[in-house]
């Protein structure tokens, strides 16, 4: 049951946001299906998008009924619209809300482990285990909400005038206890646990990125110091390939491909060969072997160039550090937004247990006394109205947080591979 301070403004705004949420999640699901990826993160994001889509699909008719009731239409086709709203949509929406929160917690744990332990994440979060956990989340939360679903329904009741009957709600005597159990199990406890786990996972991931960044900077500076120290002690130090080149290249014959005559640039080397043959005729075979080994010398040059690029790969370190800084800022922004947007919901649940008059038991008693032909003369207090308005941040949470979390997770999907690659580069720097 929604109580709005200004229904004329809030209902259309919420309906537009709900439609955008439906379209957004449909596009997300289609993209994931077309990717045809069996990655565990993609599976988790698809399950999250499905729960968000079902949440919005149940939210849209809820707001439509609120708009009809606010316009003065209390009964449609002999159905009490407020009873239909309460039985059909009020308790179905929180189910998918809690499913999305639980999946977000699971994704946060996996994401933080990707950064802290990139080599173990694929062993722990296998495809079969992830699917099992997601299916278990759906079934366990549905079972938790079942007492509320089976303790209420729509029945035909005659009006006060006795002219005809309408469909209105019928709540079982144990309905209040069922709602208490659901509120305690899936409401207050799950909301508090989700905020704590997501914040802790975010902090752990940020610390892991910082630690990895310091390690890479230390490894890079160590390699540079060793290289500088070697150059200072032996400025003319050459690699084995360079020494080999100095020994054999003066005797390598470079000839013109068309004429077979020595090039002008290698004329002096040709003279060296003639001089060597004149001094010792058996050296001809050595020259021939040197010509055959010229391609091998070129390959050695390429290997040396790659080795030096690894040793002096400072731009890669700078670029990775910049990406890590951006990722850390994004993660902290998402954590703050998640806490801020879920704080009103947490306040609502706290007030629910502190203030007895705000509990659904009294609200159900008011709804039982509801006359379809007379508007309800129930005016909420300022605190109740404020809490109901702040509770609407659930919708903004579903339209903003999933998109930004998808963007941030897309960054972290590539991050473990970069971490593994950078770790190997760091090892090569230390070994070199």
Coordinates of C-alpha atoms in Angstrom, one line a residue:
X1 CA 0.0 0.0 0.0
X2 CA 1.6 3.2 -1.1
X3 CA 0.9 6.6 0.5
X4 CA 2.1 9.6 -1.5
X5 CA 2.5 13.2 -0.4
X6 CA 1.7 14.4 -3.9
X7 CA 0.2 11.5 -6.0
X8 CA -0.2 13.7 -9.1
X9 CA 3.6 14.1 -9.3
X10 CA 4.9 10.9 -7.8
X11 CA 2.8 8.3 -9.7
X12 CA 3.7 9.5 -13.2
X13 CA 7.4 9.9 -12.3
X14 CA 7.5 6.4 -10.9
X15 CA 5.7 4.9 -13.9
X16 CA 8.2 6.5 -16.3
X17 CA 11.1 5.2 -14.2
X18 CA 9.5 1.7 -14.1
X19 CA 9.1 1.6 -17.9
X20 CA 12.7 2.7 -18.4
X21 CA 13.7 -0.1 -16.0
X22 CA 11.7 -2.7 -17.9
X23 CA 13.3 -1.6 -21.2
X24 CA 16.8 -1.4 -19.7
X25 CA 16.7 -5.0 -18.3
X26 CA 15.2 -6.4 -21.5
X27 CA 18.1 -5.0 -23.4
X28 CA 20.5 -6.3 -20.9
X29 CA 19.1 -9.8 -21.0
X30 CA 19.1 -9.8 -24.9
X31 CA 22.7 -8.6 -24.9
X32 CA 23.8 -11.4 -22.5
X33 CA 21.9 -14.0 -24.5
X34 CA 23.5 -12.9 -27.8
X35 CA 26.9 -13.0 -26.2
X36 CA 26.4 -16.7 -25.6
X37 CA 29.0 -16.6 -22.9
X38 CA 29.2 -19.3 -20.2
X39 CA 31.3 -17.1 -17.9
X40 CA 30.2 -17.2 -14.3
X41 CA 30.0 -13.4 -14.1
X42 CA 27.7 -13.3 -17.1
X43 CA 25.5 -16.0 -15.7
X44 CA 25.2 -14.0 -12.4
X45 CA 24.4 -10.7 -14.2
X46 CA 21.8 -12.5 -16.3
X47 CA 20.1 -13.8 -13.2
X48 CA 20.2 -10.3 -11.7
X49 CA 18.7 -8.8 -14.8
X50 CA 15.8 -11.3 -14.7
X51 CA 15.0 -10.6 -11.1
X52 CA 15.1 -6.8 -11.8
X53 CA 12.8 -7.3 -14.8
X54 CA 10.3 -9.2 -12.8
X55 CA 10.4 -6.5 -10.1
X56 CA 9.6 -3.8 -12.6
X57 CA 6.9 -5.9 -14.3
X58 CA 5.1 -6.2 -11.0
X59 CA 5.7 -2.5 -10.1
X60 CA 4.1 -1.1 -13.3
X61 CA 0.5 -2.5 -12.6
X62 CA 0.9 -1.5 -9.0
X63 CA 1.4 2.2 -10.0
X64 CA -1.4 1.9 -12.5
X65 CA -3.8 0.8 -9.8
X66 CA -2.6 3.6 -7.6
X67 CA -3.3 6.1 -10.4
X68 CA -6.8 4.7 -10.8
X69 CA -7.6 4.8 -7.1
X70 CA -6.3 8.3 -6.8
X71 CA -8.5 9.4 -9.7
X72 CA -11.6 8.2 -7.7
X73 CA -12.1 4.8 -9.3
X74 CA -12.4 2.4 -6.3
X75 CA -14.0 -0.7 -8.0
X76 CA -13.4 -2.0 -11.5
X77 CA -15.3 -5.0 -12.9
X78 CA -16.5 -5.8 -9.3
X79 CA -13.0 -6.0 -8.0
X80 CA -11.8 -3.9 -5.1
X81 CA -8.7 -2.3 -6.6
X82 CA -6.9 -1.7 -3.3
X83 CA -7.4 -5.3 -2.2
X84 CA -6.1 -6.4 -5.6
X85 CA -3.1 -4.2 -5.2
X86 CA -2.3 -5.5 -1.8
X87 CA -2.8 -9.2 -2.5
X88 CA -1.5 -9.2 -6.0
X89 CA 1.5 -6.9 -6.1
X90 CA 2.5 -5.5 -2.7
X91 CA 4.1 -8.8 -1.5
X92 CA 5.3 -10.1 -4.8
X93 CA 7.5 -7.2 -5.5
X94 CA 9.6 -7.5 -2.4
X95 CA 10.4 -11.1 -3.3
X96 CA 12.3 -10.1 -6.4
X97 CA 13.7 -7.1 -4.6
X98 CA 15.3 -9.4 -2.0
X99 CA 16.5 -11.8 -4.8
X100 CA 18.3 -9.0 -6.5
X101 CA 19.9 -7.9 -3.2
X102 CA 21.1 -11.4 -2.5
X103 CA 22.5 -11.8 -6.1
X104 CA 24.3 -8.5 -5.7
X105 CA 25.9 -9.7 -2.5
X106 CA 27.1 -12.9 -4.3
X107 CA 28.5 -10.9 -7.2
X108 CA 30.3 -8.6 -4.8
X109 CA 32.0 -11.5 -3.1
X110 CA 33.0 -13.0 -6.5
X111 CA 34.3 -9.6 -7.7
X112 CA 36.4 -9.0 -4.6
X113 CA 37.9 -12.5 -4.8
X114 CA 38.8 -11.9 -8.5
X115 CA 41.1 -9.0 -7.4
X116 CA 42.5 -10.5 -4.2
X117 CA 43.0 -14.1 -5.5
X118 CA 42.9 -14.1 -9.3
X119 CA 44.4 -17.6 -9.6
X120 CA 41.8 -19.2 -7.3
X121 CA 38.6 -17.5 -8.5
X122 CA 38.0 -20.0 -11.4
X123 CA 38.5 -22.9 -9.1
X124 CA 36.0 -21.7 -6.4
X125 CA 33.4 -20.1 -8.6
X126 CA 32.8 -22.8 -11.2
X127 CA 29.9 -22.7 -13.6
X128 CA 28.0 -25.5 -11.9
X129 CA 28.5 -24.0 -8.5
X130 CA 27.3 -20.5 -9.6
X131 CA 24.2 -21.9 -11.2
X132 CA 23.5 -24.0 -8.1
X133 CA 23.8 -20.9 -5.8
X134 CA 21.6 -18.8 -8.1
X135 CA 18.8 -21.4 -8.2
X136 CA 19.1 -21.8 -4.5
X137 CA 18.7 -18.1 -4.0
X138 CA 15.5 -18.1 -6.0
X139 CA 13.9 -21.1 -4.3
X140 CA 15.0 -20.3 -0.7
X141 CA 13.6 -16.7 -0.8
X142 CA 10.4 -17.9 -2.5
X143 CA 9.9 -20.5 0.3
X144 CA 10.5 -17.7 2.8
X145 CA 7.7 -15.6 1.3
X146 CA 5.2 -18.5 1.0
X147 CA 3.6 -18.0 4.4
X148 CA 2.5 -14.5 3.3
X149 CA 1.2 -15.8 0.0
X150 CA -0.9 -18.6 1.4
X151 CA -2.4 -16.6 4.3
X152 CA -4.3 -14.1 2.1
X153 CA -6.5 -14.0 -1.0
X154 CA -9.5 -12.5 -2.7
X155 CA -13.0 -13.6 -1.9
X156 CA -16.5 -12.4 -2.8
X157 CA -18.3 -10.3 -0.3
X158 CA -21.6 -8.5 -0.5
X159 CA -21.6 -4.7 -0.1
X160 CA -23.4 -2.9 2.7
X161 CA -26.4 -2.2 0.4
X162 CA -26.6 -5.9 -0.5
X163 CA -27.1 -5.1 -4.2
X164 CA -24.1 -7.1 -5.5
X165 CA -20.9 -8.6 -4.4
X166 CA -17.3 -7.6 -5.1
X167 CA -13.9 -9.3 -4.8
X168 CA -12.1 -8.1 -1.7
X169 CA -9.2 -9.4 0.4
X170 CA -9.5 -12.1 3.0
X171 CA -6.6 -12.5 5.5
X172 CA -6.1 -15.5 7.7
X173 CA -5.7 -15.0 11.5
X174 CA -2.0 -16.0 11.3
X175 CA -1.4 -13.3 8.7
X176 CA 0.2 -10.9 11.1
X177 CA 2.7 -13.6 12.4
X178 CA 3.5 -14.5 8.8
X179 CA 4.3 -10.9 7.9
X180 CA 6.4 -10.6 11.0
X181 CA 8.5 -13.7 10.0
X182 CA 9.0 -12.4 6.5
X183 CA 9.9 -8.9 7.6
X184 CA 12.4 -10.2 10.1
X185 CA 13.9 -12.8 7.8
X186 CA 14.0 -11.1 4.4
X187 CA 13.5 -7.5 5.4
X188 CA 15.6 -6.1 8.2
X189 CA 18.2 -8.9 8.4
X190 CA 18.8 -9.2 4.6
X191 CA 19.0 -5.4 4.0
X192 CA 21.5 -4.9 6.9
X193 CA 23.5 -8.0 5.8
X194 CA 23.6 -6.8 2.2
X195 CA 24.9 -3.4 3.0
X196 CA 27.6 -4.8 5.3
X197 CA 28.8 -7.5 2.9
X198 CA 28.8 -5.2 -0.1
X199 CA 30.8 -2.5 1.8
X200 CA 33.3 -5.1 3.1
X201 CA 33.7 -6.6 -0.4
X202 CA 34.3 -3.2 -1.8
X203 CA 36.9 -2.3 0.8
X204 CA 38.7 -5.7 0.3
X205 CA 38.8 -5.2 -3.4
X206 CA 40.2 -1.6 -3.1
X207 CA 42.9 -2.8 -0.7
X208 CA 43.8 -5.6 -3.1
X209 CA 44.1 -3.2 -6.0
X210 CA 46.2 -0.8 -3.9
X211 CA 48.5 -3.7 -2.8
X212 CA 48.9 -4.9 -6.3
X213 CA 49.7 -1.4 -7.5
X214 CA 52.4 -1.0 -4.9
X215 CA 53.9 -4.4 -5.8
X216 CA 54.1 -3.5 -9.4
X217 CA 55.6 -0.2 -8.7
X218 CA 58.2 -1.8 -6.4
X219 CA 59.0 -4.5 -9.0
X220 CA 59.4 -1.9 -11.7
X221 CA 61.7 0.3 -9.7
X222 CA 63.8 -2.7 -8.6
X223 CA 64.3 -3.7 -12.2
X224 CA 65.3 -0.2 -13.1
X225 CA 67.8 0.1 -10.2
X226 CA 69.4 -3.2 -11.2
X227 CA 69.7 -2.2 -14.8
X228 CA 71.2 1.2 -13.8
X229 CA 73.6 -0.4 -11.4
X230 CA 74.8 -2.8 -14.0
X231 CA 75.3 0.0 -16.5
X232 CA 77.3 2.1 -14.0
X233 CA 79.7 -0.8 -13.1
X234 CA 80.2 -2.1 -16.7
X235 CA 79.1 0.6 -19.3
X236 CA 80.3 -1.6 -22.2
X237 CA 78.6 -4.7 -21.0
X238 CA 76.9 -6.5 -23.9
X239 CA 74.7 -9.5 -24.1
X240 CA 75.9 -12.9 -25.3
X241 CA 74.2 -12.3 -28.6
X242 CA 76.0 -8.9 -29.0
X243 CA 79.4 -10.5 -28.2
X244 CA 78.7 -13.2 -30.7
X245 CA 77.8 -10.6 -33.3
X246 CA 81.1 -8.8 -32.7
X247 CA 83.0 -12.0 -33.3
X248 CA 81.3 -13.3 -36.4
X249 CA 79.6 -10.3 -38.2
X250 CA 82.8 -8.9 -39.7
X251 CA 83.1 -12.1 -41.7
X252 CA 79.4 -12.2 -42.9
X253 CA 79.2 -11.6 -46.6
X254 CA 76.4 -9.3 -47.9
X255 CA 76.0 -9.7 -51.6
X256 CA 73.6 -8.2 -54.1
X257 CA 70.7 -10.6 -54.8
X258 CA 70.7 -10.0 -58.6
X259 CA 74.4 -9.9 -59.5
X260 CA 76.0 -11.8 -56.6
X261 CA 78.6 -9.0 -56.4
X262 CA 79.4 -7.7 -52.9
X263 CA 77.5 -4.5 -52.0
X264 CA 79.3 -1.2 -51.7
X265 CA 78.5 -1.1 -48.0
X266 CA 80.1 -4.5 -47.4
X267 CA 83.1 -3.9 -49.7
X268 CA 85.5 -3.7 -46.8
X269 CA 84.1 -7.0 -45.4
X270 CA 84.6 -8.7 -48.7
X271 CA 88.2 -7.6 -48.6
X272 CA 88.5 -9.1 -45.1
X273 CA 87.2 -12.4 -46.6
X274 CA 89.7 -12.3 -49.4
X275 CA 92.5 -11.5 -47.0
X276 CA 91.4 -14.4 -44.7
X277 CA 91.2 -16.9 -47.6
X278 CA 94.6 -15.8 -48.8
X279 CA 96.0 -16.3 -45.4
X280 CA 94.3 -19.6 -44.7
X281 CA 92.2 -21.3 -47.5
X282 CA 90.4 -23.6 -45.0
X283 CA 88.6 -20.6 -43.5
X284 CA 86.1 -20.7 -46.5
X285 CA 83.9 -23.2 -44.7
X286 CA 83.8 -21.0 -41.7
X287 CA 82.5 -18.1 -43.8
X288 CA 79.8 -20.3 -45.3
X289 CA 78.7 -21.4 -41.8
X290 CA 78.5 -17.8 -40.8
X291 CA 76.3 -17.0 -43.8
X292 CA 74.0 -19.8 -42.9
X293 CA 73.7 -18.5 -39.3
X294 CA 72.7 -15.0 -40.2
X295 CA 68.9 -15.7 -39.8
X296 CA 69.6 -17.1 -36.4
X297 CA 71.3 -13.9 -35.5
X298 CA 68.3 -11.9 -36.5
X299 CA 66.0 -14.1 -34.4
X300 CA 68.3 -13.5 -31.4
X301 CA 68.1 -9.8 -32.0
X302 CA 64.3 -10.0 -31.9
X303 CA 64.4 -11.9 -28.6
X304 CA 66.7 -9.3 -27.1
X305 CA 64.4 -6.5 -28.2
X306 CA 61.4 -8.3 -26.6
X307 CA 63.4 -8.9 -23.4
X308 CA 64.4 -5.2 -23.2
X309 CA 60.8 -4.1 -23.8
X310 CA 59.7 -6.3 -20.9
X311 CA 62.5 -4.9 -18.7
X312 CA 61.7 -1.3 -19.6
X313 CA 57.9 -1.5 -19.9
X314 CA 57.2 1.6 -17.9
X315 CA 54.2 2.8 -20.0
X316 CA 52.3 -0.5 -19.2
X317 CA 52.8 0.1 -15.5
X318 CA 51.5 3.7 -15.8
X319 CA 48.5 2.7 -17.9
X320 CA 47.5 -0.1 -15.5
X321 CA 47.9 2.2 -12.5
X322 CA 45.6 4.7 -14.1
X323 CA 43.0 2.0 -14.8
X324 CA 43.3 0.8 -11.2
X325 CA 42.7 4.3 -9.8
X326 CA 39.6 4.7 -12.0
X327 CA 38.3 1.4 -10.9
X328 CA 38.8 2.1 -7.2
X329 CA 37.0 5.4 -7.6
X330 CA 34.1 3.7 -9.4
X331 CA 33.9 1.0 -6.7
X332 CA 33.7 3.5 -3.9
X333 CA 31.2 5.6 -5.7
X334 CA 29.0 2.5 -6.2
X335 CA 29.3 1.5 -2.5
X336 CA 28.3 5.0 -1.4
X337 CA 25.3 5.1 -3.7
X338 CA 24.2 1.6 -2.6
X339 CA 24.4 2.6 1.1
X340 CA 22.6 5.9 0.5
X341 CA 19.8 4.5 -1.6
X342 CA 19.2 1.6 0.7
X343 CA 19.4 3.6 3.9
X344 CA 15.8 4.8 3.7
X345 CA 14.6 1.1 3.4
X346 CA 16.7 0.3 6.4
X347 CA 15.2 3.2 8.4
X348 CA 11.7 2.0 7.3
X349 CA 12.3 -1.5 8.7
X350 CA 13.7 -0.1 11.9
X351 CA 10.7 2.2 12.4
X352 CA 8.5 -0.8 11.6
X353 CA 9.7 -2.5 14.7
X354 CA 10.0 0.6 16.9
X355 CA 6.6 2.1 16.1
X356 CA 3.7 -0.5 16.6
X357 CA 1.1 1.7 14.9
X358 CA 3.0 1.5 11.6
X359 CA 2.9 -2.3 11.5
X360 CA 0.9 -4.0 8.8
X361 CA -1.4 -5.6 11.4
X362 CA -3.1 -2.3 12.1
X363 CA -3.1 -1.6 8.3
X364 CA -4.8 -4.8 7.6
X365 CA -7.5 -4.0 10.2
X366 CA -8.1 -0.7 8.4
X367 CA -8.3 -2.5 5.1
X368 CA -10.8 -5.0 6.4
X369 CA -13.1 -2.1 7.4
X370 CA -12.7 -0.5 4.0
X371 CA -16.0 0.3 2.2
X372 CA -15.7 0.2 -1.6
X373 CA -18.3 2.9 -2.0
X374 CA -16.8 5.3 0.5
X375 CA -13.2 6.6 0.2
X376 CA -10.9 5.6 3.1
X377 CA -10.7 8.4 5.6
X378 CA -7.3 7.5 6.8
X379 CA -4.7 10.3 7.0
X380 CA -1.1 9.1 7.6
X381 CA 1.1 10.9 10.0
X382 CA 4.0 13.0 8.8
X383 CA 6.5 10.4 9.8
X384 CA 4.6 7.6 8.0
X385 CA 4.2 9.7 4.8
X386 CA 7.9 10.6 4.9
X387 CA 9.0 7.0 5.3
X388 CA 6.7 5.9 2.5
X389 CA 8.2 8.5 0.2
X390 CA 11.8 7.5 1.1
X391 CA 10.8 3.9 0.5
X392 CA 10.3 4.7 -3.1
X393 CA 14.1 4.9 -3.4
X394 CA 13.9 1.1 -4.1
X395 CA 12.8 2.0 -7.6
X396 CA 15.7 4.4 -8.2
X397 CA 18.0 1.8 -6.7
X398 CA 16.9 -0.7 -9.3
X399 CA 17.2 1.7 -12.2
X400 CA 20.6 3.2 -11.2
X401 CA 22.5 0.6 -9.3
X402 CA 22.3 -2.3 -11.8
X403 CA 23.6 -0.2 -14.7
X404 CA 26.5 1.1 -12.7
X405 CA 27.3 -2.3 -11.2
X406 CA 27.2 -3.8 -14.7
X407 CA 29.7 -1.2 -15.9
X408 CA 31.9 -1.7 -12.8
X409 CA 31.7 -5.5 -13.1
X410 CA 32.6 -5.3 -16.8
X411 CA 35.8 -3.5 -15.8
X412 CA 36.5 -6.1 -13.1
X413 CA 35.8 -8.9 -15.6
X414 CA 38.9 -7.9 -17.5
X415 CA 40.8 -7.0 -14.4
X416 CA 41.8 -10.5 -13.2
X417 CA 43.3 -11.3 -16.5
X418 CA 45.3 -8.1 -16.4
X419 CA 46.4 -8.9 -12.8
X420 CA 47.6 -12.3 -13.9
X421 CA 49.4 -10.8 -16.8
X422 CA 50.9 -8.0 -14.7
X423 CA 52.0 -10.5 -12.0
X424 CA 53.9 -12.5 -14.7
X425 CA 55.5 -9.3 -16.0
X426 CA 56.5 -8.4 -12.5
X427 CA 58.1 -11.8 -12.0
X428 CA 60.0 -11.4 -15.3
X429 CA 61.2 -8.0 -14.1
X430 CA 62.4 -9.4 -10.8
X431 CA 64.1 -12.4 -12.5
X432 CA 65.7 -10.2 -15.1

